[in-house]
Short mmCIF file of C-alpha atoms and ligand atoms in Angstrom, two decimals:
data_model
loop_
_atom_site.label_atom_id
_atom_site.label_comp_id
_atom_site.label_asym_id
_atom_site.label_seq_id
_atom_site.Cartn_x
_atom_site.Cartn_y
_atom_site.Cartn_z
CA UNK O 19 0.00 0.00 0.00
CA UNK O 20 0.87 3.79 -0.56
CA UNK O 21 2.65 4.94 2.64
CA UNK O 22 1.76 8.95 3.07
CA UNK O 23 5.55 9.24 2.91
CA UNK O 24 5.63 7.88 -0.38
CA UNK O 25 3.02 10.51 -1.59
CA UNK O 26 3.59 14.26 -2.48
CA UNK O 27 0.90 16.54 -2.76
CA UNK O 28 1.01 17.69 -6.43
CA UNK O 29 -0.67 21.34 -5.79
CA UNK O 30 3.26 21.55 -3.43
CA UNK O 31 4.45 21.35 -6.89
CA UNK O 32 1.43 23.95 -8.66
CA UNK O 33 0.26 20.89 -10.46
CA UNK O 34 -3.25 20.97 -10.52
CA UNK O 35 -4.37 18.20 -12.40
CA UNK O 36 -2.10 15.00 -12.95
CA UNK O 37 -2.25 13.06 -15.79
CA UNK O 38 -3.32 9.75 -15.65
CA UNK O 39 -0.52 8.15 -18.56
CA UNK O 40 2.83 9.64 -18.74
CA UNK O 41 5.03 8.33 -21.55
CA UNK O 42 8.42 9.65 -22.02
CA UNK O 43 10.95 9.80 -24.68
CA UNK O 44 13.89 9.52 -22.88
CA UNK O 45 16.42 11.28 -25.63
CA UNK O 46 19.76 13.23 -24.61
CA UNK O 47 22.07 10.32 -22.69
CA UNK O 48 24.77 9.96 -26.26
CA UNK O 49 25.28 13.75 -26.16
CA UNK O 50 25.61 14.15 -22.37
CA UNK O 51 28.48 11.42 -22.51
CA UNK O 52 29.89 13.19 -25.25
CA UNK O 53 29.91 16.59 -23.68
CA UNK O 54 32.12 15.37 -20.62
CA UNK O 55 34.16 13.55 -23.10
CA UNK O 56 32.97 9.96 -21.78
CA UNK O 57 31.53 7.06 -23.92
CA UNK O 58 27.92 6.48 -24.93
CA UNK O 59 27.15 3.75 -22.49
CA UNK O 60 28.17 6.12 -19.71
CA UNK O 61 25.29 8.55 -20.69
CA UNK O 62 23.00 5.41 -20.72
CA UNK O 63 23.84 4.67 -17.38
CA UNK O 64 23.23 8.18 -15.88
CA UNK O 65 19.83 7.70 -17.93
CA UNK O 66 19.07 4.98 -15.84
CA UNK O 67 19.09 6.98 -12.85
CA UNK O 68 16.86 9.12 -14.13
CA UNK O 69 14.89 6.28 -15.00
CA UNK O 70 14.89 5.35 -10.82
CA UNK O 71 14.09 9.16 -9.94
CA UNK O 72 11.04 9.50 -12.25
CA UNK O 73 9.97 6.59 -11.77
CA UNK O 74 9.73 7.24 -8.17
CA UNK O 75 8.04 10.52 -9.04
CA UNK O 76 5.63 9.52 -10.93
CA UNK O 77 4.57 7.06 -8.39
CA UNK O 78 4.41 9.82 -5.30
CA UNK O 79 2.45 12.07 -7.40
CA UNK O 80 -0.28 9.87 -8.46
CA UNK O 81 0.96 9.05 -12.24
CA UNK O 82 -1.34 5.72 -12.50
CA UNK O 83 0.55 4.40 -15.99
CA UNK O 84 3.95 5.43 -17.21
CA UNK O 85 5.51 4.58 -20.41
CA UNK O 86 9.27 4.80 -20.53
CA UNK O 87 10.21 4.72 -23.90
CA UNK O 88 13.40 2.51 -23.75
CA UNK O 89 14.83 0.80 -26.75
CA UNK O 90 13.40 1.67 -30.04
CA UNK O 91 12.66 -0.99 -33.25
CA UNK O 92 15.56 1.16 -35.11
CA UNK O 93 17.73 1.12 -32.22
CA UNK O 94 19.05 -2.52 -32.83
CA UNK O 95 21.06 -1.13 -35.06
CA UNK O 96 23.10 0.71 -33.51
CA UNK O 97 26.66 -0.59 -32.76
CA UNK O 98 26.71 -3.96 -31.09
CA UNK O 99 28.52 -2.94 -28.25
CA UNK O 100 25.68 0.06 -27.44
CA UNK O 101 23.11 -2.79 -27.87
CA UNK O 102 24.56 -5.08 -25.24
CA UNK O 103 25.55 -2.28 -22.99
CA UNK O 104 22.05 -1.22 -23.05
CA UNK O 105 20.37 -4.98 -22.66
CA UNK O 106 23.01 -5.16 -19.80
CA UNK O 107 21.75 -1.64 -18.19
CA UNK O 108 18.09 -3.17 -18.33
CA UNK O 109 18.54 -6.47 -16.51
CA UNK O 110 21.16 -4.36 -13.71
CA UNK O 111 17.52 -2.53 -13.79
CA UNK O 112 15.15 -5.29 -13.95
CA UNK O 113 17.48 -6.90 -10.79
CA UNK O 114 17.94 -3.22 -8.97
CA UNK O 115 14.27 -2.23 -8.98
CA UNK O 116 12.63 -5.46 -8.86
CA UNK O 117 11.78 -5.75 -4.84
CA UNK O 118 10.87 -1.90 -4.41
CA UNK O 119 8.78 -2.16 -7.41
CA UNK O 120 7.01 -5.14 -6.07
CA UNK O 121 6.52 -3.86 -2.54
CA UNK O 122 4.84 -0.45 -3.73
CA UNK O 123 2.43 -1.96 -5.60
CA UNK O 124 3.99 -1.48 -9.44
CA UNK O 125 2.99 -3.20 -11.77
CA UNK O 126 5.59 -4.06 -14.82
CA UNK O 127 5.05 -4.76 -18.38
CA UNK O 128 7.08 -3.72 -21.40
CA UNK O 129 5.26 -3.51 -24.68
CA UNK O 130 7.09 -4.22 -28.45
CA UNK O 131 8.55 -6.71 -30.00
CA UNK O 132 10.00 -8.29 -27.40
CA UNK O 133 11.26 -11.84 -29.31
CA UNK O 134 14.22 -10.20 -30.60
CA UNK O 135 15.41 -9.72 -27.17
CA UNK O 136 17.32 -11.95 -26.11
CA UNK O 137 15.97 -15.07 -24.59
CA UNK O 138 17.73 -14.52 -20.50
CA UNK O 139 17.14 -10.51 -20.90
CA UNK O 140 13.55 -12.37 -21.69
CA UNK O 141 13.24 -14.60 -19.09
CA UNK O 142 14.05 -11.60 -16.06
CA UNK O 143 11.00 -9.37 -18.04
CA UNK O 144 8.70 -12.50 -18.09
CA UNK O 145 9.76 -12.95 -14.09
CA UNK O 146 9.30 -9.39 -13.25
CA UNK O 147 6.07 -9.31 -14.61
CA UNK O 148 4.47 -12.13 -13.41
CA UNK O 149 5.52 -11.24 -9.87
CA UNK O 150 4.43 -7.78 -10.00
CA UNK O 151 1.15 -8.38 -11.63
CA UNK O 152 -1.35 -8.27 -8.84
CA UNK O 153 0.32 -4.13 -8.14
CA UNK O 154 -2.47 -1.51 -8.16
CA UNK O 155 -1.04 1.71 -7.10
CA UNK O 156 0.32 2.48 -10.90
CA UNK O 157 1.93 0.58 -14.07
CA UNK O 158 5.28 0.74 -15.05
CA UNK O 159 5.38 -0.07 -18.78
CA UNK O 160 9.21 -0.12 -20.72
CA UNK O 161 8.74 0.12 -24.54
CA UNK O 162 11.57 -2.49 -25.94
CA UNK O 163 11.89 -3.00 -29.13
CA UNK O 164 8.86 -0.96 -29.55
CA UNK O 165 7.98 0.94 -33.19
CA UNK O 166 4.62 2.36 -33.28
CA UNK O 167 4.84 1.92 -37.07
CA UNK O 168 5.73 -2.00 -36.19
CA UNK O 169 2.74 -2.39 -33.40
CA UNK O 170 0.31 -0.97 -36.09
CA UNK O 171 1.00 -3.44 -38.91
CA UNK O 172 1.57 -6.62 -35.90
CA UNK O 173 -2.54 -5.47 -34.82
CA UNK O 174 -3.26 -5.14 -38.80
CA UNK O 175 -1.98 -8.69 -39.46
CA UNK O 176 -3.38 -10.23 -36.07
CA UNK O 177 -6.76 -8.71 -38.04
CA UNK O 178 -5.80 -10.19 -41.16
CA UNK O 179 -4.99 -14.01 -39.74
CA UNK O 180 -8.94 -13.92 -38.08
CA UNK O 181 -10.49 -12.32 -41.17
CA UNK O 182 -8.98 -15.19 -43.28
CA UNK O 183 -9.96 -17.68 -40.56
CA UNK O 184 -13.70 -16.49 -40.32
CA UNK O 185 -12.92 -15.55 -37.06
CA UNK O 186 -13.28 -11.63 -36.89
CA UNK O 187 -16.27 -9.85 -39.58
CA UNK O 188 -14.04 -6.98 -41.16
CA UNK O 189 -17.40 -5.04 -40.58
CA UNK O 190 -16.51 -5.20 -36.78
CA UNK O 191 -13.00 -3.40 -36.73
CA UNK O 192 -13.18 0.00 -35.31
CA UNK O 193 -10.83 2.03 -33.33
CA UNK O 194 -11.61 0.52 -29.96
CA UNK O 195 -11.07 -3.38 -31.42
CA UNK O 196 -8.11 -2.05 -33.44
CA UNK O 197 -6.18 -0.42 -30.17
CA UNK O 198 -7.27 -3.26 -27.94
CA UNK O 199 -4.59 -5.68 -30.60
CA UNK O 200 -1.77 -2.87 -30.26
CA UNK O 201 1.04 -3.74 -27.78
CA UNK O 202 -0.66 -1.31 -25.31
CA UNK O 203 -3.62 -3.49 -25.30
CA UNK O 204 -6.05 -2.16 -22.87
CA UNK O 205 -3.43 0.51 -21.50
CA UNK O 206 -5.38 3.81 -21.60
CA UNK O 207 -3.48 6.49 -24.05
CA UNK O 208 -0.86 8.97 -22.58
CA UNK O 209 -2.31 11.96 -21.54
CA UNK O 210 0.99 13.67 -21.76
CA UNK O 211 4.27 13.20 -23.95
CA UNK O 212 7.44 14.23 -22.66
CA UNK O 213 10.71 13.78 -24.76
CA UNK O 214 13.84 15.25 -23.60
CA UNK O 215 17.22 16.42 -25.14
CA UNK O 216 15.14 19.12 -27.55
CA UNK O 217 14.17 17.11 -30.36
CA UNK O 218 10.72 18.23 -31.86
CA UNK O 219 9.85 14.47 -33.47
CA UNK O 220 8.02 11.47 -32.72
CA UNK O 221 10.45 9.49 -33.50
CA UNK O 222 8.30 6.41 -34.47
CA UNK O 223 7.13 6.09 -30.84
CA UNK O 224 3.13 5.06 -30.51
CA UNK O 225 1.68 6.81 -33.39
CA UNK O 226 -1.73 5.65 -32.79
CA UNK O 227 -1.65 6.28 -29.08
CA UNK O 228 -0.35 9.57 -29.43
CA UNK O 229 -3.39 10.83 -31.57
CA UNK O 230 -4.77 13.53 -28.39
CA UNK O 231 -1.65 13.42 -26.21
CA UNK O 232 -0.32 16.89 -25.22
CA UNK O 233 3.13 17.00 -25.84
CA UNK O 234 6.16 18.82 -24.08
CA UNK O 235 9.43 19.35 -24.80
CA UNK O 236 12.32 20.11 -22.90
CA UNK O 237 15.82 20.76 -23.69
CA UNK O 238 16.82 19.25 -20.79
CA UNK O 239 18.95 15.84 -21.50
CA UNK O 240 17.72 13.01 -20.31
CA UNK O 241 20.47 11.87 -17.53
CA UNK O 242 19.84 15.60 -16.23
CA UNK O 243 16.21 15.34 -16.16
CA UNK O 244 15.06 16.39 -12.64
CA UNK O 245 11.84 15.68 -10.34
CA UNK O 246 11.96 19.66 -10.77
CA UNK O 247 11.87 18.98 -14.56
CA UNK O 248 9.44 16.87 -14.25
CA UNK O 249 7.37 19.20 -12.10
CA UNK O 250 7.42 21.77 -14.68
CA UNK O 251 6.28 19.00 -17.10
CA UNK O 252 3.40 18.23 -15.02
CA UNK O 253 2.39 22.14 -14.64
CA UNK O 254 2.61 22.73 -18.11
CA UNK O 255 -0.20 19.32 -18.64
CA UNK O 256 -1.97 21.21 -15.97
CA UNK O 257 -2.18 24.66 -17.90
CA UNK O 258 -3.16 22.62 -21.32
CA UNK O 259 -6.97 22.58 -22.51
CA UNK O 260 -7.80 19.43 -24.43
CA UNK O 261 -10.16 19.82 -26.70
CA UNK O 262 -10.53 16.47 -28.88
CA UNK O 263 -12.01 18.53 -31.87
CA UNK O 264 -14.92 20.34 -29.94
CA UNK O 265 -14.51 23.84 -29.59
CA UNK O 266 -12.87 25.98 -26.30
CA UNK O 267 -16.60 26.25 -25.61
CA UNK O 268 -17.78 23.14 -25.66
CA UNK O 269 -14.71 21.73 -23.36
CA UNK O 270 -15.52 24.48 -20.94
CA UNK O 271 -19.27 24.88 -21.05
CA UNK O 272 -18.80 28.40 -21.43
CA UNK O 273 -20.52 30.46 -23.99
C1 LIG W 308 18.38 7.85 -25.67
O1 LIG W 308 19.60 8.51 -25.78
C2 LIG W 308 18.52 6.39 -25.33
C3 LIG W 308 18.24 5.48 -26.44
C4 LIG W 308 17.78 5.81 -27.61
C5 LIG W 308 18.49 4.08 -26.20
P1 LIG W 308 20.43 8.47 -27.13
O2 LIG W 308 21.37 7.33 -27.07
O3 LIG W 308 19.54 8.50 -28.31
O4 LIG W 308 21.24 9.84 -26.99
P2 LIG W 308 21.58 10.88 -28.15
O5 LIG W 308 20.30 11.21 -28.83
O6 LIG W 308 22.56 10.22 -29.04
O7 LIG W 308 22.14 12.06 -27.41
C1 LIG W 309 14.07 7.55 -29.67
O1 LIG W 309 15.32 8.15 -29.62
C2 LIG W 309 14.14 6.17 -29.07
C3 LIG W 309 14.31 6.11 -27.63
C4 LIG W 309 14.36 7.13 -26.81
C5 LIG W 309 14.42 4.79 -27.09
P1 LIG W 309 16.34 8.08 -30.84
O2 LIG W 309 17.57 8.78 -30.39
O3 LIG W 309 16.49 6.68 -31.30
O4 LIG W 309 15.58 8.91 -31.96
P2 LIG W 309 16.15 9.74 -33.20
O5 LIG W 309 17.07 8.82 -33.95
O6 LIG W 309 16.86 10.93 -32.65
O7 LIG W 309 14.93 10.14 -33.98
MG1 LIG W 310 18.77 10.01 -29.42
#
């Protein structure tokens, strides 16, 4: 259960409303190694710190689903050594994390494509979230191997294979039975998007999930990214109005 030590009142903070799905491009750890003069994989581990302190954050502030945008489908091919280094960073995580996220109620997953991993980085994902599965208090989900591009045409084919089958009347698909075969599944959409180190793209991160997300930048990089940072994140949510397509009025119920 949720200690009131382990909570923060987010109006301490000015936020006034807290989003319900965070999801976070984590962008900035190559050129924060570079600008000490250190090696790539030395930026990634910083990163995962800031993995541990937002993580945290999100939890004490009432975050109910965050999306930590890890490892992308394009990243494989990067050099092989940044590949391992990375896979090596997330089972040191997987290991590090695994009996505070368990005892405060987190719940793991990791959405993407998650059979090119390989099969003992596999096996420590499969553990963690088995043994974290009955956590209530929020969801911790890791995009692997994740391309929202990729998790579009995986739900399109699943589609495809039960059409052919007889299984599924193409009649029936419609957004709601289309997301529900995504990797997110029945994970709500992020409310906010957060990608670090200043770059203004998507990046071929959930491109269906994004559709009504509010998005904020920082130029912050991501091993430097701060509670504080990600305080101002949360204000700056709390100052957006979403409209979905209606007009100011409508959201408001002004006239
Ligand atoms: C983000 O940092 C982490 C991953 C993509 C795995 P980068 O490694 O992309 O850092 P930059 O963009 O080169 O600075
Ligand atoms: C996006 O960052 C992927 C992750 C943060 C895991 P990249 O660094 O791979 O994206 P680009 O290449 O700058 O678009
Ligand atoms: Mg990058």
């Amino acid at each position: 259960m949720r200690g009131d030590k382990d909570s923060i009142d987010p109006a301490a903070y000015g936020i006034e409303t807290v989003p319900s799905h965070v999801a976070i491009i984590m962008d900035g750890n190559g050129r924060w190694a570079k600008q000490r003069g250190r090696i790539r994989l030395l930026g990634h581990r910083e990163g995962a710190k800031a993995v541990r302190r937002s993580v945290r954050f999100s939890y004490k502030v009432g975050v109910k689903h965050l999306t930590l945008f890890a490892f992308s489908a394009q990243n494989w091919a990067r050099p092989e050594s940044e590949v391992a280094g990375l896979m090596e960073l997330l089972m040191e995580y997987l290991s590090g994390e695994r009996r505070e996220l368990i005892e405060r109620g987190i719940r793991f997953r990791t959405v993407g494509d998650i059979e090119r991993v390989a099969p003992r980085v596999r096996e420590e994902i499969a553990r963690l979230e088995q043994d974290s599965s009955d956590g209530t208090e929020m969801e911790l989900i890791i995009a692997l191997s994740y391309g929202g591009r990729e998790d579009i045409v995986q739900a399109a084919r699943s589609f495809a294979e039960d059409v052919k089958a007889g299984r599924v009347d193409p009649s029936s698909i419609d957004i709601e039975s289309f997301s529900k075969r995504l990797y997110t599944g029945a994970i709500p959409d992020p409310d906010l998007l957060i990608r670090t180190s200043g770059e203004q793209r998507i990046s071929n991160f959930m491109l269906w999930q994004l559709a009504y997300s509010e998005l904020h930048i920082t130029d912050v990089l991501w091993p430097d990214f701060s509670e504080e940072d990600y305080a101002t994140a949360l204000r700056d949510y709390s100052n957006r109005e979403r409209r979905f397509g209606l007009t100011g009025a409508q959201v408001t119920g002004s006239k």
